[in-house]
Short mmCIF file of C-alpha atoms in Angstrom, two decimals:
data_model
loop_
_atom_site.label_atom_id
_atom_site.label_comp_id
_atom_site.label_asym_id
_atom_site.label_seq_id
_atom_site.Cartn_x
_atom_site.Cartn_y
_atom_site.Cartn_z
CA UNK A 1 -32.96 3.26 -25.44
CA UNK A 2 -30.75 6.01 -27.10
CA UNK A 3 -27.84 4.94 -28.94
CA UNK A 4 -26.03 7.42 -26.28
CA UNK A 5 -27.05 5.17 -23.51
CA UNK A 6 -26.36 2.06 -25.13
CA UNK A 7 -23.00 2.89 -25.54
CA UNK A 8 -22.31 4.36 -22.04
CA UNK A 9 -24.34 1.31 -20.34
CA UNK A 10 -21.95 -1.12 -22.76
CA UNK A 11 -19.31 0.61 -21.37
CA UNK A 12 -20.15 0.59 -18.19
CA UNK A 13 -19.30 -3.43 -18.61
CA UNK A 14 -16.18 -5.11 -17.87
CA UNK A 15 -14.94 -8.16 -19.93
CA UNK A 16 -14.03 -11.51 -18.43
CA UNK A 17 -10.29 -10.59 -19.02
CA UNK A 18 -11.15 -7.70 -16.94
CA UNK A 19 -12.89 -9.26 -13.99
CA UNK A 20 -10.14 -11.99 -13.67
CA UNK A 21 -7.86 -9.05 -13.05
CA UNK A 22 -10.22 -7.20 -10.71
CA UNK A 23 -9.92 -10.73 -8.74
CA UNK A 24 -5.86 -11.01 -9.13
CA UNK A 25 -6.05 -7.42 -7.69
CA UNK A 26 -8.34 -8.36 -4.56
CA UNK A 27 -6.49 -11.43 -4.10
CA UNK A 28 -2.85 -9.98 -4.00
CA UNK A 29 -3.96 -7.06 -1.71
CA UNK A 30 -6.07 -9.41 0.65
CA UNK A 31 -3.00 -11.48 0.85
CA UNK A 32 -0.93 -8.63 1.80
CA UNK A 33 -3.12 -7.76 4.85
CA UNK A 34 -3.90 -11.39 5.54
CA UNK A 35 0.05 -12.55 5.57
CA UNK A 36 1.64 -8.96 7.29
CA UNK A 37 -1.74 -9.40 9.92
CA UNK A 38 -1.99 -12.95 10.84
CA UNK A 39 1.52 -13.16 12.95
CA UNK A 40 -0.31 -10.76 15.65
CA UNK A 41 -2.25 -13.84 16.88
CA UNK A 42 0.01 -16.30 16.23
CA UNK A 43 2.76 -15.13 17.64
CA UNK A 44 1.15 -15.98 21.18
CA UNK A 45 1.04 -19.80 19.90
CA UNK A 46 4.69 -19.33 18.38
CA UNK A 47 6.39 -18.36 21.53
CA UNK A 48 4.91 -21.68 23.23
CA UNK A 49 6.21 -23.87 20.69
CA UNK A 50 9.49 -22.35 20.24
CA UNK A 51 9.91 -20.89 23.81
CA UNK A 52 10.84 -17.33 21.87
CA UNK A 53 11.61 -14.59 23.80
CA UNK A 54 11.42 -10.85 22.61
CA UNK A 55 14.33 -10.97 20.12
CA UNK A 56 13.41 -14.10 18.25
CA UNK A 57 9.71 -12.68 18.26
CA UNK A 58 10.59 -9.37 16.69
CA UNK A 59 12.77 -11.66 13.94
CA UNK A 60 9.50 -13.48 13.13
CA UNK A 61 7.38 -10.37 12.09
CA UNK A 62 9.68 -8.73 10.77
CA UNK A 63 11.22 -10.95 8.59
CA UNK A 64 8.18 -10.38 6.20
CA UNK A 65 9.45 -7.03 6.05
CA UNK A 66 13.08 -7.69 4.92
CA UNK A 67 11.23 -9.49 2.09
CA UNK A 68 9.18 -6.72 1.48
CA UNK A 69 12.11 -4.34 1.04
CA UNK A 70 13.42 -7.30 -1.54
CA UNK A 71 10.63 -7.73 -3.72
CA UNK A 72 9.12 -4.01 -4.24
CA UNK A 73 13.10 -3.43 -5.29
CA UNK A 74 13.64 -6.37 -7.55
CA UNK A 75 10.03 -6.57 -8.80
CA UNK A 76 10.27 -3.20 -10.15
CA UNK A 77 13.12 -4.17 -12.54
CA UNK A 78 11.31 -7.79 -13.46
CA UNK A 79 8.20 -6.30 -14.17
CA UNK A 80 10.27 -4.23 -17.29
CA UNK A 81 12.53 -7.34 -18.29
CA UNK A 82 9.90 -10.15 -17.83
CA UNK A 83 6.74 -8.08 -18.89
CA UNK A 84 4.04 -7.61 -16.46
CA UNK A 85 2.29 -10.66 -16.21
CA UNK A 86 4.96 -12.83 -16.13
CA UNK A 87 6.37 -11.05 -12.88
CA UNK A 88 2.60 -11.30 -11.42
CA UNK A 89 2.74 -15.28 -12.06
CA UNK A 90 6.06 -15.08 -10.46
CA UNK A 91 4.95 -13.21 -7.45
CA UNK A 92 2.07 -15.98 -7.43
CA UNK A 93 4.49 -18.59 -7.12
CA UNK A 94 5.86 -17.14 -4.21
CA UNK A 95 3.06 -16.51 -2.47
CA UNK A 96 2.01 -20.50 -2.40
CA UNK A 97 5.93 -21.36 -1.30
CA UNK A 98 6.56 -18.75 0.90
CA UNK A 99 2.86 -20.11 2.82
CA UNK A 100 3.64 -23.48 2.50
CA UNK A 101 7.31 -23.32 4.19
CA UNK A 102 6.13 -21.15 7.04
CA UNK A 103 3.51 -23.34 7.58
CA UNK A 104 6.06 -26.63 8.08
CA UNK A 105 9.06 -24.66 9.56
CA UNK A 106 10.92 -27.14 12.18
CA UNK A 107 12.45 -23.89 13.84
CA UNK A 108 11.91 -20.14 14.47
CA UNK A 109 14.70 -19.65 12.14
CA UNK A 110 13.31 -21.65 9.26
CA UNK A 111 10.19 -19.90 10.14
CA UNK A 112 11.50 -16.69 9.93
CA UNK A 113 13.27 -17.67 6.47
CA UNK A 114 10.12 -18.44 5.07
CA UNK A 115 8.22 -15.39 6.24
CA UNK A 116 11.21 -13.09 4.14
CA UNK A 117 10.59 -15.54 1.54
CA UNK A 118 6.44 -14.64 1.71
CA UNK A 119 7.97 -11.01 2.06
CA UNK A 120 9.01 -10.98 -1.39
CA UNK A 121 5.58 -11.80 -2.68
CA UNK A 122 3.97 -9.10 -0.81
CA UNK A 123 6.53 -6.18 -1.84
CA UNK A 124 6.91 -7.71 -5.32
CA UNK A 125 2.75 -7.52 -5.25
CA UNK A 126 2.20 -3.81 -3.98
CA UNK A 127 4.86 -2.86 -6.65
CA UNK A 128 3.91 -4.82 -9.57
CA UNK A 129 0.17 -5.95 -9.61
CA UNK A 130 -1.58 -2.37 -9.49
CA UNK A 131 0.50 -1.56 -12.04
CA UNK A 132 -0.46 -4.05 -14.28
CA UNK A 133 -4.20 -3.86 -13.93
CA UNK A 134 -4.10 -0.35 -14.25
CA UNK A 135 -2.60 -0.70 -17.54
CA UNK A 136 -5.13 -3.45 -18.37
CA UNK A 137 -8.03 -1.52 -17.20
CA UNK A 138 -9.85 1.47 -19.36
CA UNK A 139 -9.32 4.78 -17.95
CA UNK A 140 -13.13 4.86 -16.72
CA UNK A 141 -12.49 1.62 -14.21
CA UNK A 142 -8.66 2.25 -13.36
CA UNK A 143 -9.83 4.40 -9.56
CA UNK A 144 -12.12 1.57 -8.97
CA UNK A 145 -9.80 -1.05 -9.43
CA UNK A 146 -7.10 0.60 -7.46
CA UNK A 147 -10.18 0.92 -5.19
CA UNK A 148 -10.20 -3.08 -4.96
CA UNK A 149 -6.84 -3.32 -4.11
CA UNK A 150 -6.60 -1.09 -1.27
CA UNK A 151 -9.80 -2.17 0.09
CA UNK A 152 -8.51 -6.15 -0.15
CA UNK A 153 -5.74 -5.18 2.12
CA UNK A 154 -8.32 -4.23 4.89
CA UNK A 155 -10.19 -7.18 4.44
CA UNK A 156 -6.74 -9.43 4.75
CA UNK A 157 -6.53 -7.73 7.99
CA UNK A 158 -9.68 -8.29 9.14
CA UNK A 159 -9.77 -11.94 8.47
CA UNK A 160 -6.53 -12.56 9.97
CA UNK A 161 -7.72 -11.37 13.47
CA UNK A 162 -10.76 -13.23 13.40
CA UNK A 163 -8.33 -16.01 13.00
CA UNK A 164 -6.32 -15.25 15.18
CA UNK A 165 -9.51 -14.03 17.77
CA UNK A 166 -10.91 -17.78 17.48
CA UNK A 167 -8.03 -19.25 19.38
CA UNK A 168 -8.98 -22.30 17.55
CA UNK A 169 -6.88 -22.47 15.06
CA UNK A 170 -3.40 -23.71 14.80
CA UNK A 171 -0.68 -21.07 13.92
CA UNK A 172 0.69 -23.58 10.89
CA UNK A 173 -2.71 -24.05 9.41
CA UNK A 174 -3.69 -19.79 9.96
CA UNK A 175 -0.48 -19.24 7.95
CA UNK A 176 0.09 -22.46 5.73
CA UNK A 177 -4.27 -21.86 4.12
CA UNK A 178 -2.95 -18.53 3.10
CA UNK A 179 -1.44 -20.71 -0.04
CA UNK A 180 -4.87 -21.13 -1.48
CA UNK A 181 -5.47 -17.96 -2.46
CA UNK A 182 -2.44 -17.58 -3.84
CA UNK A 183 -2.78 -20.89 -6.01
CA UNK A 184 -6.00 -19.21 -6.99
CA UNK A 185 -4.14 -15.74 -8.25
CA UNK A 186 -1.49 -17.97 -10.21
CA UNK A 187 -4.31 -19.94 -12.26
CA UNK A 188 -6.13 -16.93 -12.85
CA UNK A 189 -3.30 -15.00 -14.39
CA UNK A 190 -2.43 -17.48 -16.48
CA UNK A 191 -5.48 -16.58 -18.37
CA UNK A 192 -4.58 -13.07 -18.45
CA UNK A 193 -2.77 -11.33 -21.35
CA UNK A 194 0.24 -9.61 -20.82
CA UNK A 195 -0.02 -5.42 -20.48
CA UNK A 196 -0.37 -3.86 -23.94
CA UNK A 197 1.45 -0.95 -22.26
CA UNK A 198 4.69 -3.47 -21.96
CA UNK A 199 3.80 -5.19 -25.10
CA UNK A 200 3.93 -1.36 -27.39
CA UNK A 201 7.67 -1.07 -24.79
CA UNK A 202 8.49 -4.24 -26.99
CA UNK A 203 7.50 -3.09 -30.15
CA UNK A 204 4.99 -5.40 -30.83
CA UNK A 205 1.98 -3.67 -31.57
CA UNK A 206 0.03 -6.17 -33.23
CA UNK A 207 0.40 -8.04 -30.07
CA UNK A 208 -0.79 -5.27 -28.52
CA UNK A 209 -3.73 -4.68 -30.37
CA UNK A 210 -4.81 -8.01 -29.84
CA UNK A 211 -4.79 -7.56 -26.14
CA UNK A 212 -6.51 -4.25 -26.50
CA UNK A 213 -9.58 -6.32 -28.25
CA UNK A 214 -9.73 -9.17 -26.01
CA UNK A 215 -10.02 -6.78 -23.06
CA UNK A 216 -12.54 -4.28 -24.26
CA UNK A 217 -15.96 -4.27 -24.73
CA UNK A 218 -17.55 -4.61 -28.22
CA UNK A 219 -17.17 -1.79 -30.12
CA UNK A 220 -14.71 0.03 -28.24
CA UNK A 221 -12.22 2.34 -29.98
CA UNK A 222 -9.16 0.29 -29.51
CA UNK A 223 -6.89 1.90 -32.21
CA UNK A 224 -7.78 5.40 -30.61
CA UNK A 225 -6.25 3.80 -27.44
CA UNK A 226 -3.32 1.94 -28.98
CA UNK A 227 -2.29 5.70 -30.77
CA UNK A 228 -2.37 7.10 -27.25
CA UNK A 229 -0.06 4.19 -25.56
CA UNK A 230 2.31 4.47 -28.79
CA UNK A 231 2.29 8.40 -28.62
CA UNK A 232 3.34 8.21 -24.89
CA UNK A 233 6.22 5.60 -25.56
CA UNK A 234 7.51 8.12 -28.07
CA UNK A 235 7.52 10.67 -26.27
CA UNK A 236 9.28 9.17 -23.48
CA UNK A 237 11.96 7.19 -25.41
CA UNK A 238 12.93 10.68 -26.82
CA UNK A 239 13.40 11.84 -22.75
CA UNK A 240 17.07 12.32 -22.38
CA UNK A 241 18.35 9.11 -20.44
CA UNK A 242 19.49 11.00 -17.72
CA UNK A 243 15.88 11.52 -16.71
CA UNK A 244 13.95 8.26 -16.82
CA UNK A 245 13.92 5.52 -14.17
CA UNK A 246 16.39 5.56 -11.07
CA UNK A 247 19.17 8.43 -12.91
CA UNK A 248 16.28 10.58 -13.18
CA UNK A 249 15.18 10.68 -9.86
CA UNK A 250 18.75 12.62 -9.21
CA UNK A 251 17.77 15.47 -10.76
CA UNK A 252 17.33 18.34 -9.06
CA UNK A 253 13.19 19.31 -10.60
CA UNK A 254 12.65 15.79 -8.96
CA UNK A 255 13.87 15.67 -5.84
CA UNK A 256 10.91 17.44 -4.39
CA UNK A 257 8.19 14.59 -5.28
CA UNK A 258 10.93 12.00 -4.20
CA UNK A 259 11.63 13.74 -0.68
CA UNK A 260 7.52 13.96 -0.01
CA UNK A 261 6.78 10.70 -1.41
CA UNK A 262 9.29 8.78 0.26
CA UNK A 263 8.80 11.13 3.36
CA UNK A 264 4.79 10.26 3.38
CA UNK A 265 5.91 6.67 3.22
CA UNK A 266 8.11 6.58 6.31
CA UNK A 267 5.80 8.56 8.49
CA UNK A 268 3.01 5.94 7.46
CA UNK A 269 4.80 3.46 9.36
CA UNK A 270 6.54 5.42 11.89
CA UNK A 271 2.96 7.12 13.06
CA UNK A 272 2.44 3.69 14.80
CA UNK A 273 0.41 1.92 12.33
CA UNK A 274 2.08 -1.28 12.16
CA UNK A 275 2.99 -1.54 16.48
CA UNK A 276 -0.74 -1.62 16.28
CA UNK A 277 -1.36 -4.22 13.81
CA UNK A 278 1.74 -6.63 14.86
CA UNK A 279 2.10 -6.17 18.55
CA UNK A 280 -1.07 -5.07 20.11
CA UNK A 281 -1.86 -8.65 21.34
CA UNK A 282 1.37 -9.39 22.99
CA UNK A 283 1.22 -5.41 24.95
CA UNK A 284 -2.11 -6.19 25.89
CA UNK A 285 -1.34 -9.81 27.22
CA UNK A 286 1.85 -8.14 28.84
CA UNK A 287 -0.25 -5.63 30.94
CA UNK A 288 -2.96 -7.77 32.16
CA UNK A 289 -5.46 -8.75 29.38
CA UNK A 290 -6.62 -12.14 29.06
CA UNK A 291 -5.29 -13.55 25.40
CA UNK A 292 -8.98 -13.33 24.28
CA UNK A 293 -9.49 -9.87 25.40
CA UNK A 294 -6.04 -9.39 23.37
CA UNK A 295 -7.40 -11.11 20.63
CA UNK A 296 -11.00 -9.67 20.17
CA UNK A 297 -9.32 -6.22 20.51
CA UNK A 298 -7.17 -7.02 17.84
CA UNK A 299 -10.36 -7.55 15.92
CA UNK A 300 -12.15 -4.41 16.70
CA UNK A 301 -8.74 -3.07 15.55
CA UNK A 302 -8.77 -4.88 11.69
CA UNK A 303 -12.68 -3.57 11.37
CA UNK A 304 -11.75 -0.28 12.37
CA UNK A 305 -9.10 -0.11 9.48
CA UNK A 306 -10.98 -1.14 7.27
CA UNK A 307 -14.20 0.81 7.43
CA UNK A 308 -12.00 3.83 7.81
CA UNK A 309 -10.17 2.97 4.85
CA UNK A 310 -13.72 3.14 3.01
CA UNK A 311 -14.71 5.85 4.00
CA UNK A 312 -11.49 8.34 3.57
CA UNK A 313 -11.14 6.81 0.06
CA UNK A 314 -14.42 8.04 -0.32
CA UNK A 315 -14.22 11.58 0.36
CA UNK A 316 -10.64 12.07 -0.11
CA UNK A 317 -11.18 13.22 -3.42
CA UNK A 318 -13.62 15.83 -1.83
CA UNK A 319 -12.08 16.72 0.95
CA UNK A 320 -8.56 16.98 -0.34
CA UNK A 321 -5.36 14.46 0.09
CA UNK A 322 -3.68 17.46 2.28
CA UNK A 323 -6.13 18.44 4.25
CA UNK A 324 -8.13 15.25 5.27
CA UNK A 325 -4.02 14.39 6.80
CA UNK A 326 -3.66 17.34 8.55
CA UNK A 327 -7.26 17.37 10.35
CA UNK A 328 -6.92 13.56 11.07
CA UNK A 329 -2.96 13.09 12.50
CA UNK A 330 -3.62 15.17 15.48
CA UNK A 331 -6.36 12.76 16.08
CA UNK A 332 -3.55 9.57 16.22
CA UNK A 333 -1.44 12.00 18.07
CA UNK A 334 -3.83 12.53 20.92
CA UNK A 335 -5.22 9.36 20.97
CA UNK A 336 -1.00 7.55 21.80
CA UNK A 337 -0.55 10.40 24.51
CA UNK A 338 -3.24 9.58 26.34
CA UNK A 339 -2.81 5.68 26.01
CA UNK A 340 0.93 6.42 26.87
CA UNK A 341 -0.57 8.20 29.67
CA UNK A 342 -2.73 5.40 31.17
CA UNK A 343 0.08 2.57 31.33
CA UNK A 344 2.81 5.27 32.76
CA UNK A 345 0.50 6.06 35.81
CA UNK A 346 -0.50 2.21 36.28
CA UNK A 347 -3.71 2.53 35.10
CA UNK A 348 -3.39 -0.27 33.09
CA UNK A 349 -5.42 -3.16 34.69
CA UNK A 350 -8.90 -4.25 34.32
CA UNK A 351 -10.66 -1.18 35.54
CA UNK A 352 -8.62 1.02 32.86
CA UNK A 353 -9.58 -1.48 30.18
CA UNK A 354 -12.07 0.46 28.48
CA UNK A 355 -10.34 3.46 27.91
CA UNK A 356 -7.24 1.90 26.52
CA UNK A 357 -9.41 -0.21 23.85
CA UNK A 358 -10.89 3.27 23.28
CA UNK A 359 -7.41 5.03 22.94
CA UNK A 360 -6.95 1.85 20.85
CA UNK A 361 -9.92 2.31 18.38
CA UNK A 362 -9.32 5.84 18.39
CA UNK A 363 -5.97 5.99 16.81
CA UNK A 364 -6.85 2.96 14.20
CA UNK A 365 -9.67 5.67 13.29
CA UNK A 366 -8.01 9.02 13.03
CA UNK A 367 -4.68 6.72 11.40
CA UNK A 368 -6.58 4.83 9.19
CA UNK A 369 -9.02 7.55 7.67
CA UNK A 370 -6.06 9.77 6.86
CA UNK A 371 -2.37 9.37 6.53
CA UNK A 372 -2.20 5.22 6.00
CA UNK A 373 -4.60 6.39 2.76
CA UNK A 374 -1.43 8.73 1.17
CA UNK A 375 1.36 6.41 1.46
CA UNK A 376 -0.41 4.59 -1.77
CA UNK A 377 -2.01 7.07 -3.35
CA UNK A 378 1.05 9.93 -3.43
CA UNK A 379 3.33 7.17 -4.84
CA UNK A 380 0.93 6.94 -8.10
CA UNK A 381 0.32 10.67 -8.73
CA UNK A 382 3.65 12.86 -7.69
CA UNK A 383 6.07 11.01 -10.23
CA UNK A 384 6.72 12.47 -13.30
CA UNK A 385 6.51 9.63 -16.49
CA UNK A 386 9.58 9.34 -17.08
CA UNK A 387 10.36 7.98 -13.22
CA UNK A 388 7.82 6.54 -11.77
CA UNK A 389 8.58 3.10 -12.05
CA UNK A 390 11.81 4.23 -10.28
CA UNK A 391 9.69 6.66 -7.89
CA UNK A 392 7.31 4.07 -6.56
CA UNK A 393 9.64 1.28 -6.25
CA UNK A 394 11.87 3.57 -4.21
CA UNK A 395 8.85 4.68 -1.91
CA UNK A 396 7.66 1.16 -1.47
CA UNK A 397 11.54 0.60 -0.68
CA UNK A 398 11.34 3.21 2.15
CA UNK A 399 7.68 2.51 3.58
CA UNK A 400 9.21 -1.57 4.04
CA UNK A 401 12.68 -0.59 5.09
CA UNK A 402 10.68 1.99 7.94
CA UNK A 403 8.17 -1.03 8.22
CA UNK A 404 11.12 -3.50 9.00
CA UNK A 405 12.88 -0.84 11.24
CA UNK A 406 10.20 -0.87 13.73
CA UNK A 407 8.90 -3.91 14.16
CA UNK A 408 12.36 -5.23 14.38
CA UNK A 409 12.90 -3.03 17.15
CA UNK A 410 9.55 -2.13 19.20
CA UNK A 411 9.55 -5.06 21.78
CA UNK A 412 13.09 -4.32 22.54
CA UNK A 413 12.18 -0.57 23.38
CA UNK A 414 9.09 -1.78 25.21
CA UNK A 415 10.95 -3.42 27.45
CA UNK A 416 14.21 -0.88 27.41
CA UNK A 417 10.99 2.27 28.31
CA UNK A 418 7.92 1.08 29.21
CA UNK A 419 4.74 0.87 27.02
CA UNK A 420 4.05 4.56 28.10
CA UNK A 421 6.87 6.40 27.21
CA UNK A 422 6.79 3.79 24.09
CA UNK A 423 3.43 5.31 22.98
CA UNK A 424 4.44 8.66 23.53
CA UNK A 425 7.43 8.62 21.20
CA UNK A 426 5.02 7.33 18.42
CA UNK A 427 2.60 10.15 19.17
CA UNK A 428 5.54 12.37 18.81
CA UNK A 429 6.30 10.93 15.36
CA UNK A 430 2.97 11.68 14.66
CA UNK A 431 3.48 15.44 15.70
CA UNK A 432 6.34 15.18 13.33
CA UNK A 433 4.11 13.80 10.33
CA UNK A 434 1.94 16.79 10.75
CA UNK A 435 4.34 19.62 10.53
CA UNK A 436 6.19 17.61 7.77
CA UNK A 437 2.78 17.24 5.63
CA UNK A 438 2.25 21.37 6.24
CA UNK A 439 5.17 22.06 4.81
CA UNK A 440 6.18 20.21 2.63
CA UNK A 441 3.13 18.15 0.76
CA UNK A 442 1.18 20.08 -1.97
CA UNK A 443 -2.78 19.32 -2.48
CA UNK A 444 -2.65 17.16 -5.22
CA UNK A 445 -6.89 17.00 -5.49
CA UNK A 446 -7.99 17.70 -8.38
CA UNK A 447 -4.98 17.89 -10.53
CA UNK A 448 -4.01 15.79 -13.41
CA UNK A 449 -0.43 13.95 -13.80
CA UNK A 450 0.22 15.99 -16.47
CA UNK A 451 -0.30 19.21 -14.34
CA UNK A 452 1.57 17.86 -11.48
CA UNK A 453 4.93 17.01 -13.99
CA UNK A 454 4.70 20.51 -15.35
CA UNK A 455 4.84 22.55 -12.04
CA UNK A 456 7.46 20.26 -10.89
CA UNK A 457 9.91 21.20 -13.41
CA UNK A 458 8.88 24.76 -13.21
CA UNK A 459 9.99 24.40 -9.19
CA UNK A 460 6.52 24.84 -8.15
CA UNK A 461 6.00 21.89 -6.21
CA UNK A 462 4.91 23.52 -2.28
CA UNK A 463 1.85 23.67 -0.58
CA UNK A 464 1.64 27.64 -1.24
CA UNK A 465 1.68 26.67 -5.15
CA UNK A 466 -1.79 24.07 -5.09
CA UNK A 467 -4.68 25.50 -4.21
CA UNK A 468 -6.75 22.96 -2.18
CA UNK A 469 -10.63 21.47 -3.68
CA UNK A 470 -12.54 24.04 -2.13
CA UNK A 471 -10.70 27.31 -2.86
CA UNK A 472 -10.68 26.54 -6.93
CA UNK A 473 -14.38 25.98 -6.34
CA UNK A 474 -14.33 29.53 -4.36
CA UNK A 475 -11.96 31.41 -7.20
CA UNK A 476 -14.30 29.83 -9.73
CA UNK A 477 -17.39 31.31 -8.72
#
């Protein structure tokens, strides 16, 4: 073996260090589907035990979501006071509480109380813990990692409607075993080192060199790395004040990445995503479906998601972040209006049940595959430096608040419209997505951050300035 492939196979490794924080990663994300997925089943159960109606019902889900908004917002801030590990082992903690008092609540109320409590964990999580492994991780194993957590939220999803699907399972036990995992993430972080990224923030370099080691392989060149996080601090501790975190996302070079990154994020939720995931049961059971025709749906549904999510993380990068949006929305689109169509002409019983799960599977598919990929990955690529703390935390803040919006209002305007014209103002937010991705998100393929910064403040941040994957390969040749 060449000493050329020695070193490339030893890097190829990850440490232990690093593996524990693959698993924190998984486990956070799987959490976040599991906890926002598994009241879709057990609502049914919940509104026998508590006689709920429609109100109380949309309180319960989306009570998660009011903690969401709480968490990604205050997280953001903890993770630079506290460091990031110590905000992770917080979030931890939560996680095992917030499971624990849902899973004994006396009342709807209570219940709901814990679910914003649980909220907090999963907001605090989607803003804090991809963060910190990235800054953990070598560059080489950062995308898969971020890989791991996207992926985990699928799976959550997944095993929550099979859950849900077996019917045998009490609601307080489907909710209160989500506190495992979470007691699982808290014990492994404690072995984890803090982010040397924080640690150099700090000024404690030695610290941070120590980290470096422990998380490397052998030989790695750790003070070549440590130069390159100290040479970033630098330079952005000599950034004028007035452009770093939440002051700089005023300015006017900004505002671009802020309006499509917070605009991607709302139309995530708004393109019917989440009616889907928290409500599909109870419209199904409300038109006719058996609760384990609901149910198995519901499963189809969570598999759907996440094999889609595979496979547009796997060819978004050839493809292009733009375009793979663009030629999969219409799809969603399509796929509401017809549904909408089926239960507004009454054909919405047993003989129409087929082509509704269709419509169903359909619009997980084109959804999934394409825009619920960008509210993520725009959030860690369109922020300059200096703001993206700031810039994510405030997208996070506006996908949740969207997120929160909707689910707190959905049953309500079921019952106020009808499930038809219901589906057909979703498809219509879909409609709006599109034309707001064609004119207003650049294709960001291809391009490093550094690129991305520097045509922002030169005011060329439109989809007529970035050239998409396959015309640089075209002006290339």
């Amino acid at each position: 073996m060449t000493q050329t492939t020695a070193t490339t196979t030893r890097s190829a490794r990850l440490t232990g260090p690093m593996v524990a924080a693959a698993a924190v990663s998984a486990i956070s994300s799987l959490l976040y589907g599991y906890d926002t997925g598994i009241i879709s089943g057990a609502l049914l159960q919940i509104r026998k035990d508590f006689t709920t109606g429609n109100g109380m019902e949309q309180v319960i889900a989306s009570a998660i979501l009011l903690g969401a908004v709480l968490g990604a917002l205050a997280c953001s801030r903890l993770s630079e006071r506290r460091g990031r590990r110590g905000t992770v082992l917080l979030i931890s903690g939560v996680f095992v509480v917030g499971a624990l008092l849902c899973s004994v609540a006396p009342t709807a109320v209570t219940l709901a109380l814990g679910r914003v409590v649980l909220g907090f964990a999963v907001g605090g999580a989607t803003q804090t813990v991809p963060m910190y492994v990235a800054e953990l991780a070598p560059a080489a194993k950062r995308g898969r990692l971020v890989l791991t957590f996207q992926v985990g939220i699928g799976v959550g999803i997944v095993i929550s409607t099979l859950v849900g699907a077996s019917e045998s399972v009490s609601w307080r036990v489907s909710i209160g075993v989500a506190a495992v995992p979470a007691l699982l993430m808290l014990l492994l972080t404690l072995k984890l080192p803090e982010s040397p990224r924080w640690l150099v923030k700090q000024d404690d370099r030695d610290e941070a060199r120590r980290v470096l080691h422990r998380v490397r392989v052998d030989g790695a060149d750790v003070e070549s790395e440590l130069r390159g996080i100290v040479e970033l601090e630098d330079r952005e501790r000599r950034t004028d004040e007035r452009e770093r975190g939440w002051s700089g996302l005023r300015r006017a070079w900004v505002r671009p990445a802020l309006v499509v990154g917070c605009g991607i994020a709302v139309f995530t939720q708004l393109s019917g995503i989440e009616m889907i995931i928290y409500y599909a049961p109870t419209i199904l059971t409300g038109n006719g479906f058996s609760t384990t025709a609901a149910l198995r749906v519901s499963v189809a549904l969570g598999v759907t998601y996440l094999v889609m999510m595979l496979v547009g993380l796997a060819i978004v990068d050839r493809v292009g972040r733009r375009r793979l949006t663009l030629v999969m929305v219409p799809g969603a689109a399509l796929s509401l209006a017809v549904l909408g169509a089926l239960f507004a002409t009454g054909h919405s019983g047993r003989d129409s049940m087929p082509f509704i799960i269709a419509c169903l599977v359909a619009f997980m598919f084109f959804n999934a595959g394409g825009l619920q990929l960008m509210g993520w990955l725009t959030g860690s690529e369109i922020y300059p430096l200096a703001v993206r703390g700031a810039g994510t935390s405030a997208q996070a803040a506006a996908l949740w608040s969207t997120n929160l919006l909707i689910t707190l209002t959905l049953l309500t305007i079921l019952d106020t419209i009808g499930p038809g014209p219901t589906m057909w103002l979703y498809a219509a937010f879909n409609v709006a997505a599109f034309v707001f991705v064609w004119r207003r998100m650049p294709e960001l393929t291809g391009r490093s951050l550094e690129q991305i910064e520097r045509d922002l403040r030169e005011g060329r941040f439109h989809p007529r300035d970035f050239a998409g994957p396959s015309r640089r390969r075209t002006a290339r040749r």
